[in-house]
Short mmCIF file of C-alpha atoms in Angstrom, two decimals:
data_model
loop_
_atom_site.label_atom_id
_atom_site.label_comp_id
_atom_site.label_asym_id
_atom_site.label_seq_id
_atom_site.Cartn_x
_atom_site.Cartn_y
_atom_site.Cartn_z
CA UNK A 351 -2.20 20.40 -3.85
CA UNK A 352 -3.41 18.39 -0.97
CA UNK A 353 -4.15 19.19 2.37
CA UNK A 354 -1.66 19.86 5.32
CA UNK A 355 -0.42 16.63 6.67
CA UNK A 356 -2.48 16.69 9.97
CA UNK A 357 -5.58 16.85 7.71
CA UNK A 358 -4.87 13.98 5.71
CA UNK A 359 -7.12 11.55 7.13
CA UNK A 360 -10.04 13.70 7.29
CA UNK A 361 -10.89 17.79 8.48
CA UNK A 362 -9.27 17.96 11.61
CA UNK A 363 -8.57 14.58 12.89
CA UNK A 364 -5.06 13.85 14.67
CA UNK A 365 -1.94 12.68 12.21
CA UNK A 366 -2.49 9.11 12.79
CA UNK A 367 -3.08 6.53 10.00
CA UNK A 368 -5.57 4.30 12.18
CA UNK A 369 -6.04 1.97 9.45
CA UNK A 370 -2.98 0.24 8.90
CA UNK A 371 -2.27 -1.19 11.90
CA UNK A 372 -4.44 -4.04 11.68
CA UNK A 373 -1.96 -4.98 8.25
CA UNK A 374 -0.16 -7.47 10.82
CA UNK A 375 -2.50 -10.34 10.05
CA UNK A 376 -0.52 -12.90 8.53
CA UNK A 377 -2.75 -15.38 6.81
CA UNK A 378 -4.02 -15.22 3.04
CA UNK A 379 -7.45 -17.09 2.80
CA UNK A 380 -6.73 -17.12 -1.11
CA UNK A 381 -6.03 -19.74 -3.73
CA UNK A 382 -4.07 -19.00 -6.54
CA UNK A 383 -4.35 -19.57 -10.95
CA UNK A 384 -5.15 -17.29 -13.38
CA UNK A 385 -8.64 -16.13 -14.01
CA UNK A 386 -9.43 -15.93 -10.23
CA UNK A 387 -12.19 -14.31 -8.52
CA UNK A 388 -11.35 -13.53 -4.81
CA UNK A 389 -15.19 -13.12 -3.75
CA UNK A 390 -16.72 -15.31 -1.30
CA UNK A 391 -17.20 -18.55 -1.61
CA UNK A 392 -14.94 -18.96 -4.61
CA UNK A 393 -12.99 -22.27 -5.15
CA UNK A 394 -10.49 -23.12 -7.90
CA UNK A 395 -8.89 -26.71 -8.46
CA UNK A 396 -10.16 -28.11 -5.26
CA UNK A 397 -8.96 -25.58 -2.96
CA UNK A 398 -11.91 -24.16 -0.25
CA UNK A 399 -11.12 -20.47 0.72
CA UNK A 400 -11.09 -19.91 4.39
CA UNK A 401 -13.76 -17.93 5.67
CA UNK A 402 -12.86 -14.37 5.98
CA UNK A 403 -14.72 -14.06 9.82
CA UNK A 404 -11.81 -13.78 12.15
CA UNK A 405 -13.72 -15.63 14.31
CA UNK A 406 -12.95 -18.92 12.29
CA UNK A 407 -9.06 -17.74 11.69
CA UNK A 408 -6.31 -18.94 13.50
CA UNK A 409 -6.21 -16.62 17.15
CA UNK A 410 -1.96 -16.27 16.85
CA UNK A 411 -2.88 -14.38 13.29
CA UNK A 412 -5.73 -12.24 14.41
CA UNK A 413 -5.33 -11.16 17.93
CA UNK A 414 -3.33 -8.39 17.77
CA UNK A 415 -5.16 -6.90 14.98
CA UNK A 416 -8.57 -7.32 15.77
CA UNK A 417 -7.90 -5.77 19.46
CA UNK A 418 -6.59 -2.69 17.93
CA UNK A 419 -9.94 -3.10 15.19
CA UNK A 420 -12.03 -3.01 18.34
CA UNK A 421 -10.26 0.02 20.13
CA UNK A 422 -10.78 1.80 17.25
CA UNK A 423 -14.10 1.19 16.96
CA UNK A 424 -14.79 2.32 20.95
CA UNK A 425 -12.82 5.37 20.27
CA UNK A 426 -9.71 4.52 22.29
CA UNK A 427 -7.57 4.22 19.36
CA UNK A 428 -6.22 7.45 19.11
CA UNK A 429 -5.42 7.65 23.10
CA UNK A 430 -4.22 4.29 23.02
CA UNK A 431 -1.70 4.33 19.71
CA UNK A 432 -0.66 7.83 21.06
CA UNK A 433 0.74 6.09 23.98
CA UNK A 434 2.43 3.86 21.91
CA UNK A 435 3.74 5.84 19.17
CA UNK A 436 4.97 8.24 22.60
CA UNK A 437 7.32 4.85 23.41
CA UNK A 438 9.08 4.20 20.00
CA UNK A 439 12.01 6.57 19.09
CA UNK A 440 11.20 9.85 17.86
CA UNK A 441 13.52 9.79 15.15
CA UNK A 442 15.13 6.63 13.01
CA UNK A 443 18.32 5.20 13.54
CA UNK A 444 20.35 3.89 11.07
CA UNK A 445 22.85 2.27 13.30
CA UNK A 446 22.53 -0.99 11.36
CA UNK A 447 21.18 -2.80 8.06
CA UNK A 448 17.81 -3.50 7.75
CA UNK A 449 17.02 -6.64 7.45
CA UNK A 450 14.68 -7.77 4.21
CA UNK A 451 12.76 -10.81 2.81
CA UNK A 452 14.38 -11.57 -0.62
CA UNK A 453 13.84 -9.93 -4.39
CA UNK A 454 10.93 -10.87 -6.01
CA UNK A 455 9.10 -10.63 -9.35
CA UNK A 456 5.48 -11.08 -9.49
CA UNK A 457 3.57 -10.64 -12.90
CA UNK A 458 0.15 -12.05 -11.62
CA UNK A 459 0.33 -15.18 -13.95
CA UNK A 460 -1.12 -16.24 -10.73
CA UNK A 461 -1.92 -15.52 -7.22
CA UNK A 462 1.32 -15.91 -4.49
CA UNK A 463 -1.62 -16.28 -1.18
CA UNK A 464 2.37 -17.27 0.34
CA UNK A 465 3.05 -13.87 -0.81
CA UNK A 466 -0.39 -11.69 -0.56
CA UNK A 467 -2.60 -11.07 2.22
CA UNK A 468 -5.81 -9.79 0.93
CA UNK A 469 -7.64 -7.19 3.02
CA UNK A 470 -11.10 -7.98 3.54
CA UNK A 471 -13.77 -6.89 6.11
CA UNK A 472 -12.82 -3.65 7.74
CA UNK A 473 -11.97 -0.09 6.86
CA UNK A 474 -9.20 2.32 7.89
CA UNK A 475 -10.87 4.91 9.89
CA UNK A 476 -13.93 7.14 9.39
CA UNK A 477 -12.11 9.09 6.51
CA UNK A 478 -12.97 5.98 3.81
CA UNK A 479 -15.92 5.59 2.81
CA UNK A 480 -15.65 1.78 1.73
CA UNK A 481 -15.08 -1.67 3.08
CA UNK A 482 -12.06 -3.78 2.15
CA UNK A 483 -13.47 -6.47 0.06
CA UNK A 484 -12.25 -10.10 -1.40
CA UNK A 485 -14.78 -9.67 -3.48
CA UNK A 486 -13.12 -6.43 -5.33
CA UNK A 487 -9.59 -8.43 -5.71
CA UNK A 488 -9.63 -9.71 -9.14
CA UNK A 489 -6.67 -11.53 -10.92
CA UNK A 490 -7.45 -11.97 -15.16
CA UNK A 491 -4.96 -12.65 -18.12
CA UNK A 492 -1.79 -11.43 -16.00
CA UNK A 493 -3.22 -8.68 -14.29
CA UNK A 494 -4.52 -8.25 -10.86
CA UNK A 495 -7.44 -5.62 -10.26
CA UNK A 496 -8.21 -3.95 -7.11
CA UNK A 497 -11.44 -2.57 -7.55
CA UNK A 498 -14.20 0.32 -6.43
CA UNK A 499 -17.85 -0.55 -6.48
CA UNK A 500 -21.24 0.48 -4.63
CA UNK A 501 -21.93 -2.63 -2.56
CA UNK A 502 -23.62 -2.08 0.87
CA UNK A 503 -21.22 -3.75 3.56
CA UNK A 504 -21.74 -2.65 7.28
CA UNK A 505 -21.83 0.82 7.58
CA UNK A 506 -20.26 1.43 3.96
CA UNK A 507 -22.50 2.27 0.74
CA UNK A 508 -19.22 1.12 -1.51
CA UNK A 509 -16.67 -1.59 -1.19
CA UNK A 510 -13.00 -1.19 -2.31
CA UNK A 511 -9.70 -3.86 -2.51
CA UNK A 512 -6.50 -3.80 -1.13
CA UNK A 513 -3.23 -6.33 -0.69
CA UNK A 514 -0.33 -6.45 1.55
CA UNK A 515 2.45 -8.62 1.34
CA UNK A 516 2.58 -10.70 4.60
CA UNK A 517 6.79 -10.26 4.49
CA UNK A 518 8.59 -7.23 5.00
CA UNK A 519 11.82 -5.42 3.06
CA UNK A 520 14.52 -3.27 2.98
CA UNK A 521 16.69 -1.45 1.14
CA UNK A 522 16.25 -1.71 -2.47
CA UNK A 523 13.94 -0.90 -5.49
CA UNK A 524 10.43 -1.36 -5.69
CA UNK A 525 8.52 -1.14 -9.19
CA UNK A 526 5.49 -1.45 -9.99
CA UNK A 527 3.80 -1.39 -13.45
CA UNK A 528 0.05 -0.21 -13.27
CA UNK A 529 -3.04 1.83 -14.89
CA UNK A 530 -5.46 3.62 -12.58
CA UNK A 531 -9.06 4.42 -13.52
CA UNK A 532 -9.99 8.06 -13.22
CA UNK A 533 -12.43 9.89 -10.72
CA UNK A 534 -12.76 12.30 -8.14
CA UNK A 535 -12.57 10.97 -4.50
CA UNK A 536 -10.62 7.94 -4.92
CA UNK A 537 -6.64 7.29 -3.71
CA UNK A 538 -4.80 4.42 -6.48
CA UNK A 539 -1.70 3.86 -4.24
CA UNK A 540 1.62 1.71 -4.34
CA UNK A 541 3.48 1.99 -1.47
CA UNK A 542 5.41 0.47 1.74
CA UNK A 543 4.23 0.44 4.67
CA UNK A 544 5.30 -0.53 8.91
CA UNK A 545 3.78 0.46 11.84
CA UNK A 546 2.24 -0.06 15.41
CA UNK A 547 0.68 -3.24 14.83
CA UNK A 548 4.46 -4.74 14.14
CA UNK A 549 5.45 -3.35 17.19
CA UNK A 550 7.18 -0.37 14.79
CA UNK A 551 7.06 3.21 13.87
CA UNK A 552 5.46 4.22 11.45
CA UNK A 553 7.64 4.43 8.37
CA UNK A 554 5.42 4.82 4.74
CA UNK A 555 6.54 5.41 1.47
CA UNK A 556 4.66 6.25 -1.29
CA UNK A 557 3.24 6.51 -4.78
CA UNK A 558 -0.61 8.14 -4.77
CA UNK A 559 -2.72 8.86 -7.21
CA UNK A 560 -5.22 10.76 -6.38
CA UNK A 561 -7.66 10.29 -9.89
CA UNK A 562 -9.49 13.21 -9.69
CA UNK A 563 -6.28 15.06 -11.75
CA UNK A 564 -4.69 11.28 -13.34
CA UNK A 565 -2.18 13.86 -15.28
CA UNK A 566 0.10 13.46 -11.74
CA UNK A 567 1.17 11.17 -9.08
CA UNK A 568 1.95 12.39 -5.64
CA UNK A 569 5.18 10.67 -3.85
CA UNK A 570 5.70 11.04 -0.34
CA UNK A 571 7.32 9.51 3.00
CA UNK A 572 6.38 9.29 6.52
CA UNK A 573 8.99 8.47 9.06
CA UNK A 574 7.55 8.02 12.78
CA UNK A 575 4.01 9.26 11.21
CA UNK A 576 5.59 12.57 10.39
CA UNK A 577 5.18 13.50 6.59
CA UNK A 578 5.36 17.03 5.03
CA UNK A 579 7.96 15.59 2.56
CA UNK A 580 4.86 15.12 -0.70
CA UNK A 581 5.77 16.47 -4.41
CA UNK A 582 3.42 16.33 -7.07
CA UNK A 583 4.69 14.61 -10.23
CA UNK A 584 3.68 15.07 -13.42
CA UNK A 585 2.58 12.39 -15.52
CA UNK A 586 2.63 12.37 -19.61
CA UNK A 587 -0.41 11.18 -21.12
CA UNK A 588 -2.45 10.11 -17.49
CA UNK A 589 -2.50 7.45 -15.10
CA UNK A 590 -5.42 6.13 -16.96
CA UNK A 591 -4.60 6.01 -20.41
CA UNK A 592 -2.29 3.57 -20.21
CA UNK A 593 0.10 1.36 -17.83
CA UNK A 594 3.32 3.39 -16.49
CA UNK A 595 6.06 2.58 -14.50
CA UNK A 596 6.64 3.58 -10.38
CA UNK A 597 9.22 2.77 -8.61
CA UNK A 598 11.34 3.69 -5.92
CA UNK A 599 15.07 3.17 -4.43
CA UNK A 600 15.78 2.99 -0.66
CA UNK A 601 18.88 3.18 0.14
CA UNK A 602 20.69 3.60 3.46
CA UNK A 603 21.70 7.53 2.74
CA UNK A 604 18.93 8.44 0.11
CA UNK A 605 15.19 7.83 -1.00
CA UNK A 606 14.50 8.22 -4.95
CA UNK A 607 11.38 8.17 -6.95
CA UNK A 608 11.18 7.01 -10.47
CA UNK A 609 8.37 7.18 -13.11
CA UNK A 610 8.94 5.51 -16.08
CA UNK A 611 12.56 5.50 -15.79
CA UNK A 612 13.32 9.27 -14.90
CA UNK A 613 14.50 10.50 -11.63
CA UNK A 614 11.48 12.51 -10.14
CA UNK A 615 12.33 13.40 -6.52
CA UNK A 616 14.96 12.76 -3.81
CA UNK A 617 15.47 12.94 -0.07
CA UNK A 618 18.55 12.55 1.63
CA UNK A 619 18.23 14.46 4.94
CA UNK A 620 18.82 11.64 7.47
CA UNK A 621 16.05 12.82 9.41
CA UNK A 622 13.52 12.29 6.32
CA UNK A 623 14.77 8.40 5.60
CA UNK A 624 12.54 5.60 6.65
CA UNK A 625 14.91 2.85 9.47
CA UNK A 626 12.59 0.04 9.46
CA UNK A 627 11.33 -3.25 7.13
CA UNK A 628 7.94 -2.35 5.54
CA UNK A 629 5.24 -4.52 3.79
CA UNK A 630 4.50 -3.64 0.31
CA UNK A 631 0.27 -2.27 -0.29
CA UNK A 632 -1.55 -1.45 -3.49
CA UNK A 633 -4.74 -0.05 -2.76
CA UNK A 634 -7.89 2.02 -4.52
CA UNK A 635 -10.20 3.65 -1.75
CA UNK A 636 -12.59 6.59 -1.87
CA UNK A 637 -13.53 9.42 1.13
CA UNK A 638 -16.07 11.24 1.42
CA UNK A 639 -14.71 13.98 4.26
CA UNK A 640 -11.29 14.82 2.67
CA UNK A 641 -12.29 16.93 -0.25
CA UNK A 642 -9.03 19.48 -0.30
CA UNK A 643 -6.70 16.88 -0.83
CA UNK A 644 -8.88 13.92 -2.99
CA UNK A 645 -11.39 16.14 -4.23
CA UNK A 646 -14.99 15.84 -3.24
CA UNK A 647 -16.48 12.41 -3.50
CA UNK A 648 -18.96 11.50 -5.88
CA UNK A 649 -20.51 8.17 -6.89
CA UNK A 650 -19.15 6.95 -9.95
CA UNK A 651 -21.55 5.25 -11.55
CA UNK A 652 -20.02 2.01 -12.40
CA UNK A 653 -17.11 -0.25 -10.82
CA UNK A 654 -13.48 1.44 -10.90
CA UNK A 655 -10.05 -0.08 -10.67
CA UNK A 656 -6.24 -0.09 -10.57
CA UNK A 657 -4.83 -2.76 -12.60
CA UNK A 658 -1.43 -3.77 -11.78
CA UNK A 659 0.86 -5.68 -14.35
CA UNK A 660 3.82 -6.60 -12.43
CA UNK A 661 5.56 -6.02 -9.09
CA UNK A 662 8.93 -6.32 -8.31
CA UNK A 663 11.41 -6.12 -5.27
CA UNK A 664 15.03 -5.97 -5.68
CA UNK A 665 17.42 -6.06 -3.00
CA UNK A 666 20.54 -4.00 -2.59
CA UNK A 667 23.31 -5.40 -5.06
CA UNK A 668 21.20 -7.92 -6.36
CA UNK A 669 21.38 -8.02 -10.41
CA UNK A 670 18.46 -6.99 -12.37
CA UNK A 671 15.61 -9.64 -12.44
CA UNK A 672 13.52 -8.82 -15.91
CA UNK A 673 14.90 -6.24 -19.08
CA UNK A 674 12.46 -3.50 -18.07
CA UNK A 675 13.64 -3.31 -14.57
CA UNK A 676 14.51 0.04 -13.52
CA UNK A 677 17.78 -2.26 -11.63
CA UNK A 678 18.80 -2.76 -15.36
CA UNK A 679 19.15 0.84 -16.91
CA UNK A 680 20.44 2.80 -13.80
CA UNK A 681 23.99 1.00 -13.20
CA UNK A 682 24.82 2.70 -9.88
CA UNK A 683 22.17 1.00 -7.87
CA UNK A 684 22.79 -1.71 -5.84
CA UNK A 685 26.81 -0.03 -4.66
CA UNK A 686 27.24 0.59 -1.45
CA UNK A 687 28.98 3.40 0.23
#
């Protein structure tokens, strides 16, 4: 089992996910085609990649995250988001729809940058022990890798990948299809994500694999940063040895989690349901300080990754987009109350 809540981001520190908030940046310094290699200084079909510096990025797409990247840094963070979080509504309201971006199916064929932001540069607090990296974003015969490798950046021995859509959405399902690699350590995660940065609260929910046990998936959701809501799920045959299916439906009066088509867990105490748009993550990071819930770190060796197949957002009532979906098989989603 993992830790308590409060200790998820490291042995003692406060319940506050410190990382995240700089997700707000908006642009996506990355081409797109098959076969592509998101490392510096990359090019494909005549298209230069921006330079990943924020210096060189446009201000209206950086500012707000790179203060909060700098507070964090100077140790105000905590103080400061405190403040903020102290603002926003202590519990959600569901007074009205949320508003979404539309459904969408990505298999990789290529890379959406209209779609993907790619993380690259920072880290999410002192609990990971890597850098986001371009470099560890790879996208190869219809399947994108987010990868794990030792590669000195900053104050970082290893380097890790991570992408965020740049829109957010609502009520609906969310699949993913994906294979994780297997160590102890490291966090594979799908999930959705809002918070401070978009002038939110923090609402998360998620699928986590934490690969030092890939025979189970933990699911979870935070709503205004408060958690305590995790299950661990069992899954047949590992999270390594071959591609399964996550997904989850958000609906208005109840959150469900799926793995490979079965019903694993529901929540539909009003109090536990996320109120706000999120932007969808996949991620593969390691820590070093949060052995009861990860495991304790150590290096593996050679590069890891979580390979991703397909992604796939499907509104409320919207008809199934591709025969696997999960849209297609269970016939009640979509009604409304």
């Amino acid at each position: 089992m993992k830790a308590a809540a409060g200790d998820r981001y490291g042995e003692g520190d406060a319940r506050l996910d410190v990382g995240r908030v700089i997700e707000k940046v908006k642009v996506g310094p990355f081409g797109s085609g098959s076969n592509v290699d998101f490392g510096l200084g990359t090019q494909r079909k005549g298209e230069s990649l921006m330079n990943s510096d924020p210096k060189t990025m446009s201000t209206t797409a950086i500012d707000a995250p790179s203060a909060l990247h700098f507070w964090r840094r100077s140790g105000l963070a905590v103080a400061l988001l405190l403040v903020a979080l102290g603002s926003l509504p202590a519990t959600p309201s569901h007074a009205q729809d949320i508003q979404s971006a539309p459904s969408f199916v990505d298999d990789f064929k290529n890379f959406d940058r209209e779609r993907w932001y790619v993380s690259d540069g920072w880290t999410n607090g002192s609990h990971q022990n890597c850098t986001w990296s371009k470099g560890l974003v790879k996208l190869s015969d219809g399947v994108l890798s987010l990868g794990f490798a030792k590669q000195k950046t900053k104050d970082r021995e290893f380097a890790c990948g991570e992408i965020q859509t740049k829109q957010r959405f609502g009520y609906g399902t969310y699949e993913a299809r994906m294979k994780t690699d297997t160590g102890p350590g490291l966090n594979a995660a799908f999930f959705s994500y809002i918070g401070p940065s978009d002038k939110q609260p923090w609402d998360e929910i998620d699928f986590e694999i934490l690969t030092k046990d890939t025979s189970k998936v933990q699911v979870n959701a935070y709503i205004a940063g408060k958690g305590k809501n995790e299950k661990l799920v069992d899954v047949p045959g590992g999270t390594d040895s071959a591609f399964n299916d996550y997904a989850f439906v958000w609906e208005k009066d109840s959150l469900r989690w799926y793995l490979n088509g079965q019903l694993v867990n529901t929540i539909t105490d009003p109090a536990k349901l996320p109120s706000h748009a999120q932007k969808i993550f996949f991620s593969l990071w390691g820590s070093d300080t949060m052995k009861g819930w990860m495991g304790a770190f150590a290096d593996p060796g050679r590069k890891l990754s979580l390979q991703v197949e397909r992604v796939a957002f499907t509104a409320l009532g919207q008809p199934c987009q591709f025969p696997e979906s999960l849209v297609c098989s269970v016939k009640e989603l979509g009604k409304t109350n």
